[in-house]
mmCIF file of C-alpha atoms in Angstrom:
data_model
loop_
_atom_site.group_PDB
_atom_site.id
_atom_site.type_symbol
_atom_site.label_atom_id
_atom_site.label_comp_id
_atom_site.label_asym_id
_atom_site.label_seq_id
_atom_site.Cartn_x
_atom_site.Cartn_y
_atom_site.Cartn_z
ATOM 1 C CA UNK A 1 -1.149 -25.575 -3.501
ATOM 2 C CA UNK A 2 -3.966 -23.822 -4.808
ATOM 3 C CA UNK A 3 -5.354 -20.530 -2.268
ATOM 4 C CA UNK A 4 -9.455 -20.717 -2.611
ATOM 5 C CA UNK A 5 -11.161 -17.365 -3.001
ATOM 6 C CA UNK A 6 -12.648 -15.871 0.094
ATOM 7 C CA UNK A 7 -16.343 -14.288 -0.241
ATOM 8 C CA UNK A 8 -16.223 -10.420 -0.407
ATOM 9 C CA UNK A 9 -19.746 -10.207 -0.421
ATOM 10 C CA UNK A 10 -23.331 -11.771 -0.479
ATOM 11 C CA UNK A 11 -26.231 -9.450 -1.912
ATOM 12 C CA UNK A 12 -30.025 -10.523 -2.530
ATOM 13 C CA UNK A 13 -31.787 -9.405 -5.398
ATOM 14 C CA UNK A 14 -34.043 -6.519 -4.539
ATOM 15 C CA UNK A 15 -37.293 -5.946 -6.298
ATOM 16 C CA UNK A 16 -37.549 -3.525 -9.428
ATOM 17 C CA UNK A 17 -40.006 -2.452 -12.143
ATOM 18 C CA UNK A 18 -37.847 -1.106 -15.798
ATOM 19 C CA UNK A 19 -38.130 -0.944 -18.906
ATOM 20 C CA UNK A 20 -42.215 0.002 -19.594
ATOM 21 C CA UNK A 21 -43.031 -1.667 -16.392
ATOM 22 C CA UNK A 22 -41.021 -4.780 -16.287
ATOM 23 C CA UNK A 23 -40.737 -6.356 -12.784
ATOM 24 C CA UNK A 24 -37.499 -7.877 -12.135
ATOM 25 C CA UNK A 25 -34.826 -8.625 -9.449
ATOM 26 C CA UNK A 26 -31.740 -6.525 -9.350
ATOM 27 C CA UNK A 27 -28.830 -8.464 -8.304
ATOM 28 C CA UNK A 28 -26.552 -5.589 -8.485
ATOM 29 C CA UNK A 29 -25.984 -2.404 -9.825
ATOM 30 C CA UNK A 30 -24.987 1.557 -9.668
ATOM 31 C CA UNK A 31 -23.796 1.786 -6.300
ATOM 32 C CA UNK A 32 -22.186 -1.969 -6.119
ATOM 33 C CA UNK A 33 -20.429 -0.952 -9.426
ATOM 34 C CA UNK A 34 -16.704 -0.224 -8.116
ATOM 35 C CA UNK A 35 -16.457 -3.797 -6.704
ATOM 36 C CA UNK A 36 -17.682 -5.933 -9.943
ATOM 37 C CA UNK A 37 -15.580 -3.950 -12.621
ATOM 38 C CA UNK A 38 -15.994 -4.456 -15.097
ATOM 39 C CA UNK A 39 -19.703 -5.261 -14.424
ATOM 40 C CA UNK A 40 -22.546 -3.251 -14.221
ATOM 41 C CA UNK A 41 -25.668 -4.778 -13.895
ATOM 42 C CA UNK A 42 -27.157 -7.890 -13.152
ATOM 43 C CA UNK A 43 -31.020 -8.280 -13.551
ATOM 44 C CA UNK A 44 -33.175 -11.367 -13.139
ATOM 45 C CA UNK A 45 -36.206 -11.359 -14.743
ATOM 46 C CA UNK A 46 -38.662 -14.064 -13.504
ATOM 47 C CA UNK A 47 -42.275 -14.286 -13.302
ATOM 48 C CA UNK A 48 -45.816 -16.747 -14.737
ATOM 49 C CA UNK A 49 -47.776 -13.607 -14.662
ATOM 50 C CA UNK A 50 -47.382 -11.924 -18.473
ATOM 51 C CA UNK A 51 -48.701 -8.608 -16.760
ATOM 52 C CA UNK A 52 -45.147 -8.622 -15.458
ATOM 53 C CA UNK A 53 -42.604 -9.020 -18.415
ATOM 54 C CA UNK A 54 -45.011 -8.152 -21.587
ATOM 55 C CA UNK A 55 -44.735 -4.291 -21.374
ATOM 56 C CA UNK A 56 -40.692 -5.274 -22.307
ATOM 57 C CA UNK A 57 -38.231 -2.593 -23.048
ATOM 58 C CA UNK A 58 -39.203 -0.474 -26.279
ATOM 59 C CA UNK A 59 -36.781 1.580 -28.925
ATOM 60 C CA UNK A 60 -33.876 3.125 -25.895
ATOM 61 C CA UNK A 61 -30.355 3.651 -27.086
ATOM 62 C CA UNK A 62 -26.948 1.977 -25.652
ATOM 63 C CA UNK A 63 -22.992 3.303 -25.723
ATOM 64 C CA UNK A 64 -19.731 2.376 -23.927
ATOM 65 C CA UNK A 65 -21.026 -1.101 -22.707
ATOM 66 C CA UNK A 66 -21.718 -4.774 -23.895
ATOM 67 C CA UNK A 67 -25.694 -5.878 -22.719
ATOM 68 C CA UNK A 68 -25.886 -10.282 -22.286
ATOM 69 C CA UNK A 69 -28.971 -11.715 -22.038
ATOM 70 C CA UNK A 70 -29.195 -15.067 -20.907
ATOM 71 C CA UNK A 71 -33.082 -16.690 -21.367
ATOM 72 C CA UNK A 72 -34.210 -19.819 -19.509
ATOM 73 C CA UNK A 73 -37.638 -19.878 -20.470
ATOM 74 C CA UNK A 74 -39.952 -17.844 -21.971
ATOM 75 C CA UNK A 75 -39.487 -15.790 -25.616
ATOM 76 C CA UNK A 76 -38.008 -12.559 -26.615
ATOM 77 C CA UNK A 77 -37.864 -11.098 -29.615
ATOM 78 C CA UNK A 78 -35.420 -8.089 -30.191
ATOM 79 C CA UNK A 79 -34.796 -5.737 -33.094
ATOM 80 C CA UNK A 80 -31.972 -2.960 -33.563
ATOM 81 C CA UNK A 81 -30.467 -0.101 -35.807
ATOM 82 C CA UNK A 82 -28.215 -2.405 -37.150
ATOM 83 C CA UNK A 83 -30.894 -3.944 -39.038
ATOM 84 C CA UNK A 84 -30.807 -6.902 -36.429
ATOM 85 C CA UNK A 85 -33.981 -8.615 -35.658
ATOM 86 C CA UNK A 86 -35.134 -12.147 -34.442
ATOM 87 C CA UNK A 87 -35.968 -14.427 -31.383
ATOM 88 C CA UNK A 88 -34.150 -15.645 -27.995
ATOM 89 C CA UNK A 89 -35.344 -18.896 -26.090
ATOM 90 C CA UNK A 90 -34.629 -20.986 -23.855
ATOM 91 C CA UNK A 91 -31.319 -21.776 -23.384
ATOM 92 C CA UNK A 92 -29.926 -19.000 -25.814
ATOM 93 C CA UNK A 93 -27.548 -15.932 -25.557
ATOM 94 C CA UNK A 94 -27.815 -12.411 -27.098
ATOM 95 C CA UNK A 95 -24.542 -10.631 -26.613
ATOM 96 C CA UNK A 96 -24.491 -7.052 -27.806
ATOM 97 C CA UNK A 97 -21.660 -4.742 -27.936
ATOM 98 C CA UNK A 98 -23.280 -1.265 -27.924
ATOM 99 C CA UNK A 99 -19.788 0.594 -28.245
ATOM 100 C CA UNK A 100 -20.250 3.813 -30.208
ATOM 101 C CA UNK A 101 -24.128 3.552 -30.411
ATOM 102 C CA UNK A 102 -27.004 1.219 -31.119
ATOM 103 C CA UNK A 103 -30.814 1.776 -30.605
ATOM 104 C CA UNK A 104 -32.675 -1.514 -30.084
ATOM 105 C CA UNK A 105 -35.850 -2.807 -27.944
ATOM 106 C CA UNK A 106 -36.346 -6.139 -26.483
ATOM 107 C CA UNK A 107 -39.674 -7.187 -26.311
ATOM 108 C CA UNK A 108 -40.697 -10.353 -24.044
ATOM 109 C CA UNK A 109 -43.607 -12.755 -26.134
ATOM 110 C CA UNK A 110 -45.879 -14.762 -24.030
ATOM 111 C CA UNK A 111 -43.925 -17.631 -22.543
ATOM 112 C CA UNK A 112 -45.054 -21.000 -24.394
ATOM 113 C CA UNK A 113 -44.386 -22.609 -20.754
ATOM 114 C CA UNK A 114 -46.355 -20.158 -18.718
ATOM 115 C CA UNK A 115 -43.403 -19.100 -17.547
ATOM 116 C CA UNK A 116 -40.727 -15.789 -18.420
ATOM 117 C CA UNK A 117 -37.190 -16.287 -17.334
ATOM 118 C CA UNK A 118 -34.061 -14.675 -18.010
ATOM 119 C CA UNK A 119 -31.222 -12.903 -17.012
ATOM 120 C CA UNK A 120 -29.439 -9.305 -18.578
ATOM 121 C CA UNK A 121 -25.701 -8.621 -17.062
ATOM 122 C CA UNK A 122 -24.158 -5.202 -18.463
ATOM 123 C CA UNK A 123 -20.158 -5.273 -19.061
ATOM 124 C CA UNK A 124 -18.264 -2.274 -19.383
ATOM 125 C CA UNK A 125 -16.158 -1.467 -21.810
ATOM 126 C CA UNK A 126 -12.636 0.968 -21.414
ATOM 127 C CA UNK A 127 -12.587 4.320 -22.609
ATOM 128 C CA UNK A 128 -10.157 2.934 -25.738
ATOM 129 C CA UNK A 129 -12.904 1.069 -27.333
ATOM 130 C CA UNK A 130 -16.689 3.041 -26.089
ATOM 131 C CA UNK A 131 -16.610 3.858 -29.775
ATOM 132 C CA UNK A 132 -15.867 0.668 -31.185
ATOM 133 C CA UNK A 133 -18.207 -0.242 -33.923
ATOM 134 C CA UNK A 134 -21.259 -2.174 -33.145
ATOM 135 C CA UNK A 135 -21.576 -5.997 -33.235
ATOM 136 C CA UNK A 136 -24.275 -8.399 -32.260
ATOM 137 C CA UNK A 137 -23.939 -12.404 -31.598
ATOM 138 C CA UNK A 138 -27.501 -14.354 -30.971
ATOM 139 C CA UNK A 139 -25.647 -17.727 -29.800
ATOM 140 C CA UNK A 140 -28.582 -20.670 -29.963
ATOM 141 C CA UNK A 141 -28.807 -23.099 -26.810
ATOM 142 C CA UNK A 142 -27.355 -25.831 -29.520
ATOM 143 C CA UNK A 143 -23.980 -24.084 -30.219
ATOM 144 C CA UNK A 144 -23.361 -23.832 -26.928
ATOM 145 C CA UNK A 145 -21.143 -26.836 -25.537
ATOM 146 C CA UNK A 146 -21.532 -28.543 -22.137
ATOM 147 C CA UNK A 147 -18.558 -30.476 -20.290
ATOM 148 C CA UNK A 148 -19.274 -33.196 -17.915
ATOM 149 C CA UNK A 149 -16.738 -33.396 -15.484
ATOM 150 C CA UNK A 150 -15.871 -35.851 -12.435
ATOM 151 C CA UNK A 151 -18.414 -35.799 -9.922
ATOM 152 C CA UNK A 152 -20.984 -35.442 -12.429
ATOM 153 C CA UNK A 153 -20.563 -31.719 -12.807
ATOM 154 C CA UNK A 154 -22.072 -30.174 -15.915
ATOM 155 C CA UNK A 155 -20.757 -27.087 -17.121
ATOM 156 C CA UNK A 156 -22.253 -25.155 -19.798
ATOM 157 C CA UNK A 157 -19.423 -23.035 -21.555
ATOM 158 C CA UNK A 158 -20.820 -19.296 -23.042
ATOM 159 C CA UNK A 159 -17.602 -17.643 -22.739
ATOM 160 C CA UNK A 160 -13.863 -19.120 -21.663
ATOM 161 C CA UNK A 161 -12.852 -22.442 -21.726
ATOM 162 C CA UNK A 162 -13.099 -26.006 -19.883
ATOM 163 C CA UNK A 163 -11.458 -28.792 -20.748
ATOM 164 C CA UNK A 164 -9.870 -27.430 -24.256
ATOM 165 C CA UNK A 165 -13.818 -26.628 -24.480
ATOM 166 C CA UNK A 166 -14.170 -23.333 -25.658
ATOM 167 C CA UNK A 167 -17.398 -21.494 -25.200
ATOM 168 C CA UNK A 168 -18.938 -19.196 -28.202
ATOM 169 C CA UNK A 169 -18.630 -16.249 -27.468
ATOM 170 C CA UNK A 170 -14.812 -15.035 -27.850
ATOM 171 C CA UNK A 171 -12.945 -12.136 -28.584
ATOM 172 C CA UNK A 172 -14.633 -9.807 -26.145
ATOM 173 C CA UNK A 173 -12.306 -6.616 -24.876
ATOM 174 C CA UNK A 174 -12.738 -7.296 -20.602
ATOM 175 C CA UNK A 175 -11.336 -11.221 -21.345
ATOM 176 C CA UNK A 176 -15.115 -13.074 -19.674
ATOM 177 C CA UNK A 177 -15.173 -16.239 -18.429
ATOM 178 C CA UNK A 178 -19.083 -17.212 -18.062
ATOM 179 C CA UNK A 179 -20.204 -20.747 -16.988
ATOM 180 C CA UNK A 180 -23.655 -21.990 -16.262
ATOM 181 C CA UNK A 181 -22.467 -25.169 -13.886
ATOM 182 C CA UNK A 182 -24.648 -27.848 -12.413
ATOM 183 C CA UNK A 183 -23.041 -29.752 -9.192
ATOM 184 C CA UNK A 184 -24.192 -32.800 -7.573
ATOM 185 C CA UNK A 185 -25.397 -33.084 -3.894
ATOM 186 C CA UNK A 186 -22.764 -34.212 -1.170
ATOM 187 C CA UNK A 187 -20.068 -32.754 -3.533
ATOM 188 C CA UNK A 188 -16.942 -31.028 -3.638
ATOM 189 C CA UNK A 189 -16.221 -28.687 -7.246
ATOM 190 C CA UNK A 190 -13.400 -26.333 -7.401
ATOM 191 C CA UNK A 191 -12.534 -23.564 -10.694
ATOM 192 C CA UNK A 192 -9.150 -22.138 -11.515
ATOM 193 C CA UNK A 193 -9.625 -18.264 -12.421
ATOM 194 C CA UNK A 194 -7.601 -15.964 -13.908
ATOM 195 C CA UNK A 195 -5.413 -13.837 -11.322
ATOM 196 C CA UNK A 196 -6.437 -10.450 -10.580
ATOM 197 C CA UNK A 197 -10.340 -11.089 -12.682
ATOM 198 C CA UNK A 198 -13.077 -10.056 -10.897
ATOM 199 C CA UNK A 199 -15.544 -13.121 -10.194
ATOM 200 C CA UNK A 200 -18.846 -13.870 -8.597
ATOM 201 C CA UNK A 201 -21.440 -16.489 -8.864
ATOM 202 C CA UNK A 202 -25.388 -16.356 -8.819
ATOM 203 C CA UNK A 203 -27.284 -18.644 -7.729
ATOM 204 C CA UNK A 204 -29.913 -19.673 -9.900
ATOM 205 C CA UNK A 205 -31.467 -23.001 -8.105
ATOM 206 C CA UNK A 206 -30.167 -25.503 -4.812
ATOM 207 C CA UNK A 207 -27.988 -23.779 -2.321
ATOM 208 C CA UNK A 208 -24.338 -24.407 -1.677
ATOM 209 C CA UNK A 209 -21.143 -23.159 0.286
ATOM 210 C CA UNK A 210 -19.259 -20.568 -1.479
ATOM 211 C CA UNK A 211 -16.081 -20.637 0.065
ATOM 212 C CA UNK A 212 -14.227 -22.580 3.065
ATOM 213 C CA UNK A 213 -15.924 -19.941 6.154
ATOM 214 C CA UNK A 214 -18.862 -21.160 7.745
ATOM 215 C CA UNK A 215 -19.388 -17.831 9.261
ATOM 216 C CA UNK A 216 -22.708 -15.946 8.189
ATOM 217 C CA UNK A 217 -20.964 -12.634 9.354
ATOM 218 C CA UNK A 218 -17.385 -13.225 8.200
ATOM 219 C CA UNK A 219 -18.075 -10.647 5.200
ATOM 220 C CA UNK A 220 -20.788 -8.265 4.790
ATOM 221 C CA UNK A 221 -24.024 -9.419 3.725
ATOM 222 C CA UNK A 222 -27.218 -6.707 1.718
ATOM 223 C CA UNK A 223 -30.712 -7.686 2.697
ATOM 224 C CA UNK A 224 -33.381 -8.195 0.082
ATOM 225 C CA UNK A 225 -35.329 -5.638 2.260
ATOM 226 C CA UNK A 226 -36.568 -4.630 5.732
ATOM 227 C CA UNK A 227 -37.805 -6.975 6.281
ATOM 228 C CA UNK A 228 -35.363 -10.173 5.809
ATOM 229 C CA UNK A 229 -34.194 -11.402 9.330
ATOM 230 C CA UNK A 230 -32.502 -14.479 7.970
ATOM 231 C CA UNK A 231 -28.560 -14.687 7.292
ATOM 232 C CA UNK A 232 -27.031 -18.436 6.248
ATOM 233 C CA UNK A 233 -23.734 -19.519 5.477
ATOM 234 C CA UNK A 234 -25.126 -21.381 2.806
ATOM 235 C CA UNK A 235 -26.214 -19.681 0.208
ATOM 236 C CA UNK A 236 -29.518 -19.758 -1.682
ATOM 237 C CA UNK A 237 -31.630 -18.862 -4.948
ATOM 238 C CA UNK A 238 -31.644 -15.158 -5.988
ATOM 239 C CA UNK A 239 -28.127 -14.266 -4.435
ATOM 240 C CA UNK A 240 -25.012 -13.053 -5.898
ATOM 241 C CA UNK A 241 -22.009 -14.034 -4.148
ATOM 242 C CA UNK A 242 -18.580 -11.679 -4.779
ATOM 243 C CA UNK A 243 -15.452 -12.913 -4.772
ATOM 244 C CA UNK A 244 -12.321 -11.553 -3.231
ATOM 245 C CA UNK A 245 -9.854 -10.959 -6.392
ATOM 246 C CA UNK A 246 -6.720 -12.782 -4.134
ATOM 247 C CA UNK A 247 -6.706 -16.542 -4.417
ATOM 248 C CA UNK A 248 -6.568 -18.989 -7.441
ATOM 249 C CA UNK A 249 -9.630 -20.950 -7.385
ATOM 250 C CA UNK A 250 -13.581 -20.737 -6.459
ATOM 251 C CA UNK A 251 -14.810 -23.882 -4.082
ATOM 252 C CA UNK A 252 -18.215 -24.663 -4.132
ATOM 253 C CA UNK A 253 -19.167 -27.373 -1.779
ATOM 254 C CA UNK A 254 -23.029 -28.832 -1.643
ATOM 255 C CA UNK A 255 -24.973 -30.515 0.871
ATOM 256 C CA UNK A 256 -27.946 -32.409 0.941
ATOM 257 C CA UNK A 257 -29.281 -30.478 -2.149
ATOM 258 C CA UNK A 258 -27.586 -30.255 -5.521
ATOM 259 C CA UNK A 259 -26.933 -26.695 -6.788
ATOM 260 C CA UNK A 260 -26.855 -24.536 -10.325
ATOM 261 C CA UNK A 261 -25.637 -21.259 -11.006
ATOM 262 C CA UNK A 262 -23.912 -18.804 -13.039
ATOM 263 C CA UNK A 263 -20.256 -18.344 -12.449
ATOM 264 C CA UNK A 264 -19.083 -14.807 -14.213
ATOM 265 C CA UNK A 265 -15.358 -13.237 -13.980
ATOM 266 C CA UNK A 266 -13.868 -10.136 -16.362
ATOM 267 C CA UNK A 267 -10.680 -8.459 -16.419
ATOM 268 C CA UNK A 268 -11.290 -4.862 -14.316
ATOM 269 C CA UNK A 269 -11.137 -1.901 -16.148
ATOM 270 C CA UNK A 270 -10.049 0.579 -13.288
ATOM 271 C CA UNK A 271 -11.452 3.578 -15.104
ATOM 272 C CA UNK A 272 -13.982 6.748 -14.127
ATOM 273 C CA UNK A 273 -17.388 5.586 -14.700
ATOM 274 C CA UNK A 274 -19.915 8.561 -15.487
ATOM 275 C CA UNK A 275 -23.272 6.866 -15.876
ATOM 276 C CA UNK A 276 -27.111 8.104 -16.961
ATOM 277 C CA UNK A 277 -29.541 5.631 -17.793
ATOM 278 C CA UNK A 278 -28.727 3.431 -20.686
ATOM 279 C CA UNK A 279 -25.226 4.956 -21.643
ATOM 280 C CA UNK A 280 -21.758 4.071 -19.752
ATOM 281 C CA UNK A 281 -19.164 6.687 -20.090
ATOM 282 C CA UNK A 282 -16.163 7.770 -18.860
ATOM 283 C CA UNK A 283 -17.210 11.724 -17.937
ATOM 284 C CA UNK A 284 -19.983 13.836 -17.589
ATOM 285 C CA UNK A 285 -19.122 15.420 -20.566
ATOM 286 C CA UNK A 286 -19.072 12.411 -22.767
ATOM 287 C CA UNK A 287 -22.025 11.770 -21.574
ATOM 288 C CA UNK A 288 -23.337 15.402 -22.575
ATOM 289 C CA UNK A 289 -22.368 14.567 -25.915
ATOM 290 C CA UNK A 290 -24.095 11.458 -25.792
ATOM 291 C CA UNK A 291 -27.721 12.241 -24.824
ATOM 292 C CA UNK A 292 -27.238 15.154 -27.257
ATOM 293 C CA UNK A 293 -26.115 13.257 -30.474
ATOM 294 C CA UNK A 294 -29.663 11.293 -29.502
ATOM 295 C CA UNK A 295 -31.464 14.306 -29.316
ATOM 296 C CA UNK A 296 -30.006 15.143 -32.810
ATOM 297 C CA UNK A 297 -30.454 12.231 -34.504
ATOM 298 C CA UNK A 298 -26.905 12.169 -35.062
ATOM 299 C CA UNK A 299 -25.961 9.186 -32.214
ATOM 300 C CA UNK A 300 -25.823 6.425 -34.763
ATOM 301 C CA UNK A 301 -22.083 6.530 -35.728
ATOM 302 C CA UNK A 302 -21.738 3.096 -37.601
ATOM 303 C CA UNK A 303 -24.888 1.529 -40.002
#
């Protein structure tokens, strides 16, 4: 008999401006960190007004953490030190493993639909391998498989595997599972995950229940602002949903509406986390080091 993962926690995405003046969502991050290890960050970049994604994020530098992006719509064209250069769109995956150091910009082009869309998650990686070389994967929308399943459920494999379906991206250090999944209205969908991995969801369209509580105040629950009087059991667009680590499997149950979103899980590290802008470390002196080398010129440690 299968135990189904209680929520932990619901958070809304709170308004943000990076980058050169990039205004985005922030699902999570900094303080929120000890509960998603091994994740970071989640951003959610969405907007039809170019005065809000073109500025981009110019030349910054990256150690001790993987950057995904995940584009729905909309263009971006990135460059690094590595000599890497091209173009995301819809539907595609950039996952970068900064590890000892890379220096790369991501710049947003105006969206051929009228329309800029995307998501970045930061993973961290454990103090063994922060100075791993370098490596880059651009994964195209084509080479990445879907799965229909019963109910009509549509899952969209990046990383892990679904029916002896395995997604892309492999070999990553914190063992991700990431699934872009599609369920019908008036149905039932449950996912085995791996004991002990951190997991939450995100909702990217729809609305569904996350677990088996229909209590709005069974766990706790961050506000999108001041101003946001409204708390639901079901949840909605914009909102990350944390899993407690004890159980076996997620259930996501939907009612009159179907529902999409982004189901993410990692192996936790457990480690110190000293962090400062775009570099993860482990201490405040390896950090030190880090901003210094980049001062230097000397932060590049693999070509």
């Amino acid at each position: 008999m299968n135990s189904v993962r209680k929520i932990r926690q619901i958070l809304k995405g709170r308004p943000t401006i990076e980058g050169a003046g990039v205004h985005l969502k922030r699902a999570f991050g900094y303080s929120q960190v000890p509960q998603f290890d091994p994740f970071l960050m989640l951003d959610d970049f969405h907007s039809s007004n170019p005065a809000d994604y073109l500025p981009g994020f110019p030349w910054h530098p990256h150690r001790g953490i993987e950057t995904i992006t995940y584009v729905q719509e909309g263009l971006v064209e990135h460059g690094d030190s590595m000599g890497h250069k091209g173009v995301i769109g819809a539907g595609d995956v950039q996952w970068m493993t900064a590890g000892s150091g890379i220096i790369h910009q991501e710049m947003p082009k105006e969206s051929p639909t009228g329309t800029m869309w995307g998501f970045q998650f930061w993973a961290n990686l454990p103090a063994s391998q922060k100075m791993m070389p370098p490596r880059y994967r651009d994964v195209k929308a084509a080479d990445i498989p879907e799965v229909t399943l019963e109910d009509g459920v549509s899952v969209k494999v990046i990383a892990g595997t679904v029916e002896n379906v395995q997604g892309p991206v492999k070999d990553i250090v914190i063992d991700p599972e990431m699934l872009d999944i599609s369920v019908l209205a008036g149905t039932v969908f449950q996912r085995p995950l791996p004991a002990g991995h951190t997991a939450f969801a995100y909702i990217l369209s729809g609305e569904a229940y996350f677990d088996e509580c229909r209590d709005a105040y069974a766990h706790e629950t961050t506000s999108a602002g001041w101003s946001d009087t409204e708390r639901h059991c079901v949840c909605q667009p914009e909102t990350v949903v944390l899993f407690e680590h004890e159980g076996d499997v997620v259930r996501v149950s939907t009612t009159e509406k179907p529902v999409r979103f982004l189901l993410v899980s990692g192996k936790p590290i457990g480690e110190p986390i000293a962090w400062y802008g775009p570099i993860v470390m482990n201490t405040q002196e390896e950090l030190k080091t880090a901003f210094e080398e980049y001062q230097r010129g000397t932060f590049i440690k693999h070509e």
